[in-house]
XYZ file of C-alpha atoms in Angstrom:
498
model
C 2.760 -22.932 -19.313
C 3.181 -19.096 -18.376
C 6.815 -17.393 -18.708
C 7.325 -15.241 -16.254
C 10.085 -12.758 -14.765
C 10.992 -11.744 -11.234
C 11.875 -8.587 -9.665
C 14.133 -8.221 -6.671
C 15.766 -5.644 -4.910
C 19.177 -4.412 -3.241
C 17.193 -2.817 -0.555
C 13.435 -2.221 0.658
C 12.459 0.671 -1.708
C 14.916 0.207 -4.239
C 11.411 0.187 -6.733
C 10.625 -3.516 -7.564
C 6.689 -2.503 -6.696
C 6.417 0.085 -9.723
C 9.468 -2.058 -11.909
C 7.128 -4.903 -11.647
C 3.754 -2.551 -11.676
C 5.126 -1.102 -15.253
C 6.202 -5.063 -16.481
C 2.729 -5.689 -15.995
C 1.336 -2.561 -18.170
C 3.730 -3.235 -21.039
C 2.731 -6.981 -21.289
C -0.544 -5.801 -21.549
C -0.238 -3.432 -23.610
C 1.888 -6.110 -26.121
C -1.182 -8.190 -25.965
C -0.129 -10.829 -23.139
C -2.848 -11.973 -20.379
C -0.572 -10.614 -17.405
C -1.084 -11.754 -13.452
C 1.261 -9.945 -10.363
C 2.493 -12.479 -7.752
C 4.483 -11.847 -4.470
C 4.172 -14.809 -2.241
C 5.086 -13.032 0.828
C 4.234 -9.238 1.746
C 4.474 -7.342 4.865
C 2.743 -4.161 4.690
C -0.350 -2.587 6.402
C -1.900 -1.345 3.737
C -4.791 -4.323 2.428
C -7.353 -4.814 0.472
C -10.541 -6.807 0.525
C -11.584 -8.347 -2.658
C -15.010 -9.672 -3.941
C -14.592 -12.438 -2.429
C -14.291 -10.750 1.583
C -10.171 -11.659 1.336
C -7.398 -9.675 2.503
C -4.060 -9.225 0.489
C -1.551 -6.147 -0.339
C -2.078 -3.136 -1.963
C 1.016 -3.367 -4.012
C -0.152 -6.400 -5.710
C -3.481 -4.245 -6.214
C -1.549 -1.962 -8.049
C 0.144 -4.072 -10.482
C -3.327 -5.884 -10.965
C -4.717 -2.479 -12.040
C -1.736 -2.059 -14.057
C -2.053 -5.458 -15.706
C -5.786 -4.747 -16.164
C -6.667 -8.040 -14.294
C -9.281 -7.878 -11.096
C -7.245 -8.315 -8.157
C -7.270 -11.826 -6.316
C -5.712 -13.179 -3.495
C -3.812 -15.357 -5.751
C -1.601 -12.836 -6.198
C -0.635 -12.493 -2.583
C -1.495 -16.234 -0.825
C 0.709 -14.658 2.504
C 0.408 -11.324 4.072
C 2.035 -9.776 7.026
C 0.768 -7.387 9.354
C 3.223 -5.855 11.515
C 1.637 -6.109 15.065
C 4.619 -4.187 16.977
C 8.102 -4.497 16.597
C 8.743 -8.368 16.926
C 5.555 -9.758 15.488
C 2.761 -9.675 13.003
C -0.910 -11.030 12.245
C 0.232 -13.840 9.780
C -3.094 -13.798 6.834
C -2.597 -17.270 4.488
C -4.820 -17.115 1.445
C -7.304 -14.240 2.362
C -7.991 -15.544 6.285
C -6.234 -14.715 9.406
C -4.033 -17.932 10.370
C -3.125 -15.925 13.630
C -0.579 -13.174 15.354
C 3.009 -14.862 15.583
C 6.487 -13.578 16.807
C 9.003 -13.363 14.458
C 10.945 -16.032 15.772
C 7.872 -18.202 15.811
C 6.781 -17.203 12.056
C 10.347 -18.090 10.830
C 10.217 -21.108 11.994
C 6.390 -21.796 10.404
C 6.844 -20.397 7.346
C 8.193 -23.155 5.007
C 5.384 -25.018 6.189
C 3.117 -22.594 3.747
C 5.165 -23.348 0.657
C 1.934 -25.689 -0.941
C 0.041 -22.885 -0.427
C 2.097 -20.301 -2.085
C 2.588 -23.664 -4.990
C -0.976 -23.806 -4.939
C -1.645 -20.379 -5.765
C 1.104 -19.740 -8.460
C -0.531 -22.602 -10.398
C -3.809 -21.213 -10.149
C -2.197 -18.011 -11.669
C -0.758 -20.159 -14.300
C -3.704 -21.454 -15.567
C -5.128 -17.303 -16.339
C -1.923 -15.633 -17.338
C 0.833 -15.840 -20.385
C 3.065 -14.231 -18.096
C 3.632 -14.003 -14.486
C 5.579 -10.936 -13.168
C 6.713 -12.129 -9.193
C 8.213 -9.387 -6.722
C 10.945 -9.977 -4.320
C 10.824 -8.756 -0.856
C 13.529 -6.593 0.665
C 16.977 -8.326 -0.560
C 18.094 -11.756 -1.653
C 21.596 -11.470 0.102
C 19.902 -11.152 3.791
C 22.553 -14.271 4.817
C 20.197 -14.606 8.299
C 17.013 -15.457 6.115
C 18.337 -17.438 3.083
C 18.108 -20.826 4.151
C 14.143 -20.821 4.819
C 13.805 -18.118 2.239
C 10.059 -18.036 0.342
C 10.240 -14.745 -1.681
C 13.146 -14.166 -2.950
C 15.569 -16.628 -4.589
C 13.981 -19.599 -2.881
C 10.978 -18.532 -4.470
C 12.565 -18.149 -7.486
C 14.034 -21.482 -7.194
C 10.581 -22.986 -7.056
C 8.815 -21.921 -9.791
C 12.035 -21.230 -11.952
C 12.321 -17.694 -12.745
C 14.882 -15.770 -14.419
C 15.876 -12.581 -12.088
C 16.165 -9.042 -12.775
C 18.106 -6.840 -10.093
C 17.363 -3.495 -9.291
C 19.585 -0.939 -7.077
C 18.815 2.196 -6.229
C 21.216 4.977 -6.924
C 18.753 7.668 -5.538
C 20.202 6.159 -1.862
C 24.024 5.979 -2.994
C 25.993 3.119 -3.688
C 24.554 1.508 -6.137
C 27.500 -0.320 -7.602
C 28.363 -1.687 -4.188
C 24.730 -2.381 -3.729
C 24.469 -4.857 -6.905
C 27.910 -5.922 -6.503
C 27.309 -7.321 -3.197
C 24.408 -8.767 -3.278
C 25.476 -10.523 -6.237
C 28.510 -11.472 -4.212
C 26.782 -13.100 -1.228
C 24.894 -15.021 -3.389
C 25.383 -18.930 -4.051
C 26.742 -19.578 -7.568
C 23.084 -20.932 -8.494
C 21.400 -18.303 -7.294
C 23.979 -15.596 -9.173
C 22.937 -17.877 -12.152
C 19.215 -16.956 -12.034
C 19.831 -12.964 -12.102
C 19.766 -12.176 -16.178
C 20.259 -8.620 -15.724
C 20.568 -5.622 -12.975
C 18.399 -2.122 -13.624
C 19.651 1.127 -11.916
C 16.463 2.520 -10.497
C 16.277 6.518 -9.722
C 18.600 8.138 -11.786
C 18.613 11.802 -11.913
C 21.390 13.215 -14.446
C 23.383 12.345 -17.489
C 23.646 8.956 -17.845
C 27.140 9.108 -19.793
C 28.456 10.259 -16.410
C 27.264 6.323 -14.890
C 28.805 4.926 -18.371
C 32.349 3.773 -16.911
C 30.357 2.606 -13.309
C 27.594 0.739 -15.711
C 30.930 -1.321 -17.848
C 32.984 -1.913 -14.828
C 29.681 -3.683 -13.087
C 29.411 -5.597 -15.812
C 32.438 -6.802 -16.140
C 32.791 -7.460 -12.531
C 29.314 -9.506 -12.332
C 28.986 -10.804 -15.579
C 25.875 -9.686 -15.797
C 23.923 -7.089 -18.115
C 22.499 -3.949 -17.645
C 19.146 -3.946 -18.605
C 18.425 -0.546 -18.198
C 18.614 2.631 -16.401
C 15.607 3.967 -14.916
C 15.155 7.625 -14.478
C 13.351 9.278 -11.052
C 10.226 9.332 -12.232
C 7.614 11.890 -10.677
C 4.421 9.433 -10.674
C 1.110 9.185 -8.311
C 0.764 6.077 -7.548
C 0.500 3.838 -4.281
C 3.262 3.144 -2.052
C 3.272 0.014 -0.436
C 4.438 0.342 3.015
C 5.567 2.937 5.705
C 9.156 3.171 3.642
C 6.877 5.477 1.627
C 8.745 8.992 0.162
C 5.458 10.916 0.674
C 5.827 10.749 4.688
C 8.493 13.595 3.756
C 6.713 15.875 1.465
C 4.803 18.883 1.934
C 3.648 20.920 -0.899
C 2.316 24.517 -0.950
C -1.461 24.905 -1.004
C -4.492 26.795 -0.185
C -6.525 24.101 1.790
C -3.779 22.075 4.350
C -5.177 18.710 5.246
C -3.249 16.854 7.859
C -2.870 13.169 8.670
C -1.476 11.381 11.816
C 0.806 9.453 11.238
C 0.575 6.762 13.434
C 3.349 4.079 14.450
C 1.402 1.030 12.594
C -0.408 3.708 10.190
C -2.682 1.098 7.371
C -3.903 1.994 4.672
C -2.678 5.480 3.547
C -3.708 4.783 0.254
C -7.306 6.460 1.503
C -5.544 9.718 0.974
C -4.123 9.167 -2.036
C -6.837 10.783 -4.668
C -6.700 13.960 -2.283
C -3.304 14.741 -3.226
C -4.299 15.077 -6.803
C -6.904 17.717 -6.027
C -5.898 21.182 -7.229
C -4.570 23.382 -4.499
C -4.938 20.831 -1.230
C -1.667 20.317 0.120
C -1.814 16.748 2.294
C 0.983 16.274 4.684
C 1.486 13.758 7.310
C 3.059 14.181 10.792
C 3.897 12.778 13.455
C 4.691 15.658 16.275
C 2.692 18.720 17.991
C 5.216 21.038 16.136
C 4.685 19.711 12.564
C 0.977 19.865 12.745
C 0.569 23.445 12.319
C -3.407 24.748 12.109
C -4.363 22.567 8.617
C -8.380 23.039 7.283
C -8.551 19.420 7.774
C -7.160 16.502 10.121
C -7.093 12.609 8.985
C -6.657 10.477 11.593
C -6.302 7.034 9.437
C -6.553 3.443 9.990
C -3.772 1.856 12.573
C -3.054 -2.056 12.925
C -2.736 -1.132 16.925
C -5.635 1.409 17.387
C -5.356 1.619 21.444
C -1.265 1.723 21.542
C -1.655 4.096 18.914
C -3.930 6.094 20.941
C -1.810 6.317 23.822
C 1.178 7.304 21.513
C -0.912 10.266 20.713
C -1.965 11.324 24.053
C 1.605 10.691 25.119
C 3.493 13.340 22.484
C 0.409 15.328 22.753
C -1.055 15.109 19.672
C -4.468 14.453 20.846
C -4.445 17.388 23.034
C -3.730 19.240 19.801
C -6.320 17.889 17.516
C -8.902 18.303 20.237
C -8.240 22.095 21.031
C -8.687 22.197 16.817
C -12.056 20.405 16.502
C -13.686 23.458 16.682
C -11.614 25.210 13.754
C -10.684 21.925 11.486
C -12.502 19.435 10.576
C -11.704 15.636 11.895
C -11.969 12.421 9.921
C -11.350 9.326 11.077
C -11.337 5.885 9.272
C -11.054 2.434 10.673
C -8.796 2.939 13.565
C -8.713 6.362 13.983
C -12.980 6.677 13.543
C -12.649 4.429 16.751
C -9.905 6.410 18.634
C -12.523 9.907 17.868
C -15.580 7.692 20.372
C -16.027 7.375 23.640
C -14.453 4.264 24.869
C -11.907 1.350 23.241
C -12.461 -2.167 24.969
C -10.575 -4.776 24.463
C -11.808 -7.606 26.537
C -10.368 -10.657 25.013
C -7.154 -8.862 24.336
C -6.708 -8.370 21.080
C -4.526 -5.788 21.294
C -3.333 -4.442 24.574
C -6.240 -5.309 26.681
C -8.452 -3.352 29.167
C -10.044 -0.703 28.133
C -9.285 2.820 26.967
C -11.054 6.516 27.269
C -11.525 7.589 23.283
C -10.972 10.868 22.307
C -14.521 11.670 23.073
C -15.032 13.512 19.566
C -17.620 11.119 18.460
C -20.503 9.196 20.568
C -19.709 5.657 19.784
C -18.320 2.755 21.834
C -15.776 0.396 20.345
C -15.053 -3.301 21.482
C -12.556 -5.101 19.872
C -13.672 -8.756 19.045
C -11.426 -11.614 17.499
C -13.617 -12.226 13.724
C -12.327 -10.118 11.466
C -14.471 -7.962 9.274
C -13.894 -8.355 5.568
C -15.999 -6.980 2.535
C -16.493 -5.034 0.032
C -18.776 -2.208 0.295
C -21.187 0.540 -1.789
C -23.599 2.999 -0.144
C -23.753 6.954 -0.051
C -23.467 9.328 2.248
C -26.106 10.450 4.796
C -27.217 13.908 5.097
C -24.455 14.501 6.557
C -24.113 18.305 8.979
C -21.283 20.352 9.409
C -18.620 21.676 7.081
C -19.068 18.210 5.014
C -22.674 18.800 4.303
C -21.888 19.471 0.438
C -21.120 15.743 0.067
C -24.218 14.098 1.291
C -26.365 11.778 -1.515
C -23.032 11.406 -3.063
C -22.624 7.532 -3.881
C -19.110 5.600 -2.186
C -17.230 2.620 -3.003
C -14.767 0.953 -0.576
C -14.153 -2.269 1.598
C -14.329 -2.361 5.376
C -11.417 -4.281 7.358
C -11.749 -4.206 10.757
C -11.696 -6.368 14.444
C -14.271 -4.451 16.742
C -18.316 -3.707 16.368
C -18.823 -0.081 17.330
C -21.897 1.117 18.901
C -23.641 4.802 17.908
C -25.309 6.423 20.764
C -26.560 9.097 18.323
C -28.535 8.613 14.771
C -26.315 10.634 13.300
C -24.644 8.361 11.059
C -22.012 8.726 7.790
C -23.066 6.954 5.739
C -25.613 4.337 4.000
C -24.249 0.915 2.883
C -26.206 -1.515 1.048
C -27.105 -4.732 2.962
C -28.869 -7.705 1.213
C -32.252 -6.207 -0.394
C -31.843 -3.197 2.326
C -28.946 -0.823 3.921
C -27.317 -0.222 7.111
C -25.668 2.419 8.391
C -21.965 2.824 8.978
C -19.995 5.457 10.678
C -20.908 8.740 12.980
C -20.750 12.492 12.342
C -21.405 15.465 15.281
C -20.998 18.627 14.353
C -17.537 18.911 12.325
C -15.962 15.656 13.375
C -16.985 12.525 11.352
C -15.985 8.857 11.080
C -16.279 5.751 8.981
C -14.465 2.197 9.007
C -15.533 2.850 4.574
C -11.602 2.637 3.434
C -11.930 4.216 -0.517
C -14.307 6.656 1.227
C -13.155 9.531 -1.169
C -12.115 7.716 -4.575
C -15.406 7.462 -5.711
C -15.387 10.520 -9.306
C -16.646 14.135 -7.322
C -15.715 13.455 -4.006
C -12.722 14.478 -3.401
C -13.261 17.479 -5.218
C -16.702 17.806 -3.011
C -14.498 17.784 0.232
C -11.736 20.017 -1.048
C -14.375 22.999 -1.876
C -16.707 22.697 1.193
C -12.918 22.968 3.587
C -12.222 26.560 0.670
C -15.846 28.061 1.159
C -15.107 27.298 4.793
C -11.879 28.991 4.411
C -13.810 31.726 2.038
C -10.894 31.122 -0.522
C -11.636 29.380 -4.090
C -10.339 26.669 -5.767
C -9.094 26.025 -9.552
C -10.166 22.971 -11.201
C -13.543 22.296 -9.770
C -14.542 19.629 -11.836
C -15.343 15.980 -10.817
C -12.212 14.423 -10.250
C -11.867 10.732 -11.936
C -9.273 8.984 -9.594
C -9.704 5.707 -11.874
C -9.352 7.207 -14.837
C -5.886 9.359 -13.459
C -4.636 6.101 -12.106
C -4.992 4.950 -15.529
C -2.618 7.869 -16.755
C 0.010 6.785 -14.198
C 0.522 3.225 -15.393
C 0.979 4.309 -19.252
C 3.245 6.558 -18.668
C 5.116 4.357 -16.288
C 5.524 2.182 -19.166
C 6.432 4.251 -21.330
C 9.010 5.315 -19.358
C 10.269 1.907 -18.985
C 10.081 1.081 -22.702
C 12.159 3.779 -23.303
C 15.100 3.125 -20.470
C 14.757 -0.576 -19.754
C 15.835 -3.303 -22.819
C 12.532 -4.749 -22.903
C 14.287 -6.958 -26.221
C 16.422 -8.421 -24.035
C 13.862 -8.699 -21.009
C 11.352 -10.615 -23.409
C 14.434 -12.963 -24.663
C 15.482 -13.542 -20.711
C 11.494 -15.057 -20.642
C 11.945 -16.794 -23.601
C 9.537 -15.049 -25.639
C 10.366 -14.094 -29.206
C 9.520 -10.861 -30.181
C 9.227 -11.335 -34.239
């Protein structure tokens, strides 16, 4: 039978997705077969695997860290945040439906086989099994039809690690009282707490870090440093929403209310001298090289959000001195037209931006698949990157008609191709998420926006977002070897270390 260990958290983004991410890498690393599991996520950023099923990106992450291909066992329940009060419920891969919150909570215990179902599978590949929490145990509204935190726990029997994070403040009252609000069972199952973002001397936390242990009876199993790392954030709660670094190329990218899948902009962060920042206002949009307009779980209300703070207006009066590039959602906000005649989303129909010639109509089957193709001979600013070869997955509800040939990109179909996306003049579009991860594309794009621009840019080379990625989990582990009692955390499993 596997061991395994589960993270949960004081707080949404107290760290339990790179804690559990860097479990997984050291595990490997000791020689272990190692599987992620969370058995409930809510996040709009998905995946597709090889099989055409959706799950989380998070649990994609730890997969990569655990050097495992990613599978839908790892997530059997995702939720996608529709609007404020309810979410497209996906069980095992495949859309089970859109439910209100009220109407979810009430479902949801009915899924425990499922999430049984796909543990056990798990079981049957992995030595250990590292399981993430979802926002806190001690939510007292949600305990008593709780499937992710300790009733999850409670079901497979795992011991608990707790993490708190000090980079928010209170971080002694934070593991103090969720410990407190706990039942004396559930108090049982946490074996140790981790402070997570620490910036200092640690001495200074000594007299906190003896006082919570006395008071909770429970170890410290580490304290983990703020650690500067590039990798993928798993929601909106994201810290990169904030950031805005100095560059010579500016790329901006909307961010919409439901914003999915950010993670497509991930590698160009990494490129030498791009600075990517996201916004959300007229004022913070500034005149960038470049404007994203990513994928959205609500294309049309997302849409009229922009043409309401006048975004669109903006990005419009810039097509002619920026480039635009829209995946998913926002390459079907850039057409013509939106239609949603079943109502999908909002229903009706919707003038596009008018950037692209395409037509989009929302339909109820949900595309799902992984993808591989290269790009067209492509015009325009871009033109630098066409022949290049792509990898990525599509995910989308809507077919969208070209009324031009001018099309992205080729993907392969059966013994043939097809073609995917549109591209007029300097504004191009795709539904290819992954479009730029491929090794030299990235670094393709960033030096056809500078000779453009008529600046130059350092580091030219092919960039190999795999191989970085790869970077990012080892030292991630090493960080946590060297700040987390991983002794202690392999005795909690019951796994001798001789």
């Amino acid at each position: 039978m596997s061991r395994n260990i589960m993270i949960q958290g004081t707080m949404s983004n107290a760290g339990k997705s790179l804690i559990a991410a860097g479990l997984c890498r050291i595990f490997k690393q000791d020689g272990y077969r190692v599987a992620p599991f969370k058995s409930q996520n809510m996040a709009l950023n998905s995946y597709i695997t090889a099989e055409g099923l959706e799950m989380g990106r998070a649990q994609v992450m730890q997969a990569e860290a655990a050097g495992v291909e990613p599978s839908v066992l790892m997530n059997p329940i995702l939720l996608k945040p529709t609007n404020d009060i309810g979410s497209q419920v996906i069980v095992n891969g495949e859309v089970l439906g859109n439910m209100p919150a009220k109407e979810y909570f009430a479902y949801k215990k009915k899924l425990i086989p499922d999430i049984l179902d796909a543990y056990h599978k798990l079981e049957e590949r992995a030595d250990i099994i590292v399981i993430e929490g979802a926002g806190s145990p001690a939510e007292i509204n949600l305990k008593a039809d709780d499937i992710v935190n300790m009733g999850l726990a409670e079901l497979v029997d795992a011991p608990v690690l707790l993490v708190g994070d000090i980079d928010r403040g209170g971080v002694f009252a934070q593991l103090i009282g969720t410990i407190l609000l706990l039942e004396e069972n559930e108090k049982a199952r946490i074996k140790g707490t981790i402070i997570n973002k620490f910036r200092g001397d640690k001495t200074i936390l000594d007299p906190g870090i003896k006082m919570l242990e006395e008071k909770s009876g429970i170890p410290v199993a580490g304290v983990v440093p703020y650690m500067q790392l590039s990798l993928e954030d798993e929601d909106s709660l994201t810290e990169r929403f904030g950031q805005r670094t100095e560059g010579l190329i500016h790329i901006a990218v909307i961010r919409f209310p439901r914003i999915a899948n950010f993670s497509d902009f991930s590698v160009l962060e990494q490129i030498p001298g791009v600075s990517l920042y996201y916004v959300d206002s007229v004022a913070k949009l500034g005149e960038p090289d470049m404007i994203l307009l990513p994928g959205s779980k609500n294309t049309m209300g997302d849409l009229k959000w922009m043409r309401q703070n006048g975004l669109e207006a903006a990005i419009k009066k810039q097509a002619g001195s920026a480039v635009i590039f829209g995946i998913c959602g926002g390459y079907q906000m850039l057409g013509e037209l939106l239609m949603d005649p079943l109502g999908i989303e909002e229903g009706g129909s919707i003038r596009g931006m008018e950037l692209l010639p395409v037509r989009t109509e929302l339909k109820p089957e949900k595309v799902r698949r992984q993808v591989e193709g290269t790009i067209a001979s492509v015009k325009g600013v871009l033109a630098p990157l066409a022949g290049k070869s792509i990898k990525g997955y599509e995910i989308h509800m809507g077919d969208t008609e070209v009324l031009n040939p001018e099309s992205f990109c080729r993907l392969a179909a059966g013994n043939g191709t097809r073609v995917d996306g549109a591209c007029e003049g300097n504004v191009y579009g795709t539904y290819v998420h992954g479009v730029f991860d491929e090794k030299g594309i990235a670094n393709a794009l960033a030096n056809a926006l500078a000779a453009r621009k008529g600046v130059s840019l350092s580091g030219a080379e092919a960039f190999d977002y795999a191989a970085f990625k790869e970077t990012q989990y080892d030292k991630l582990a090493a960080t946590l070897r060297e700040y987390l009692d991983m002794e202690r955390i392999y005795e909690i499993m019951g796994i001798s270390q001789c």
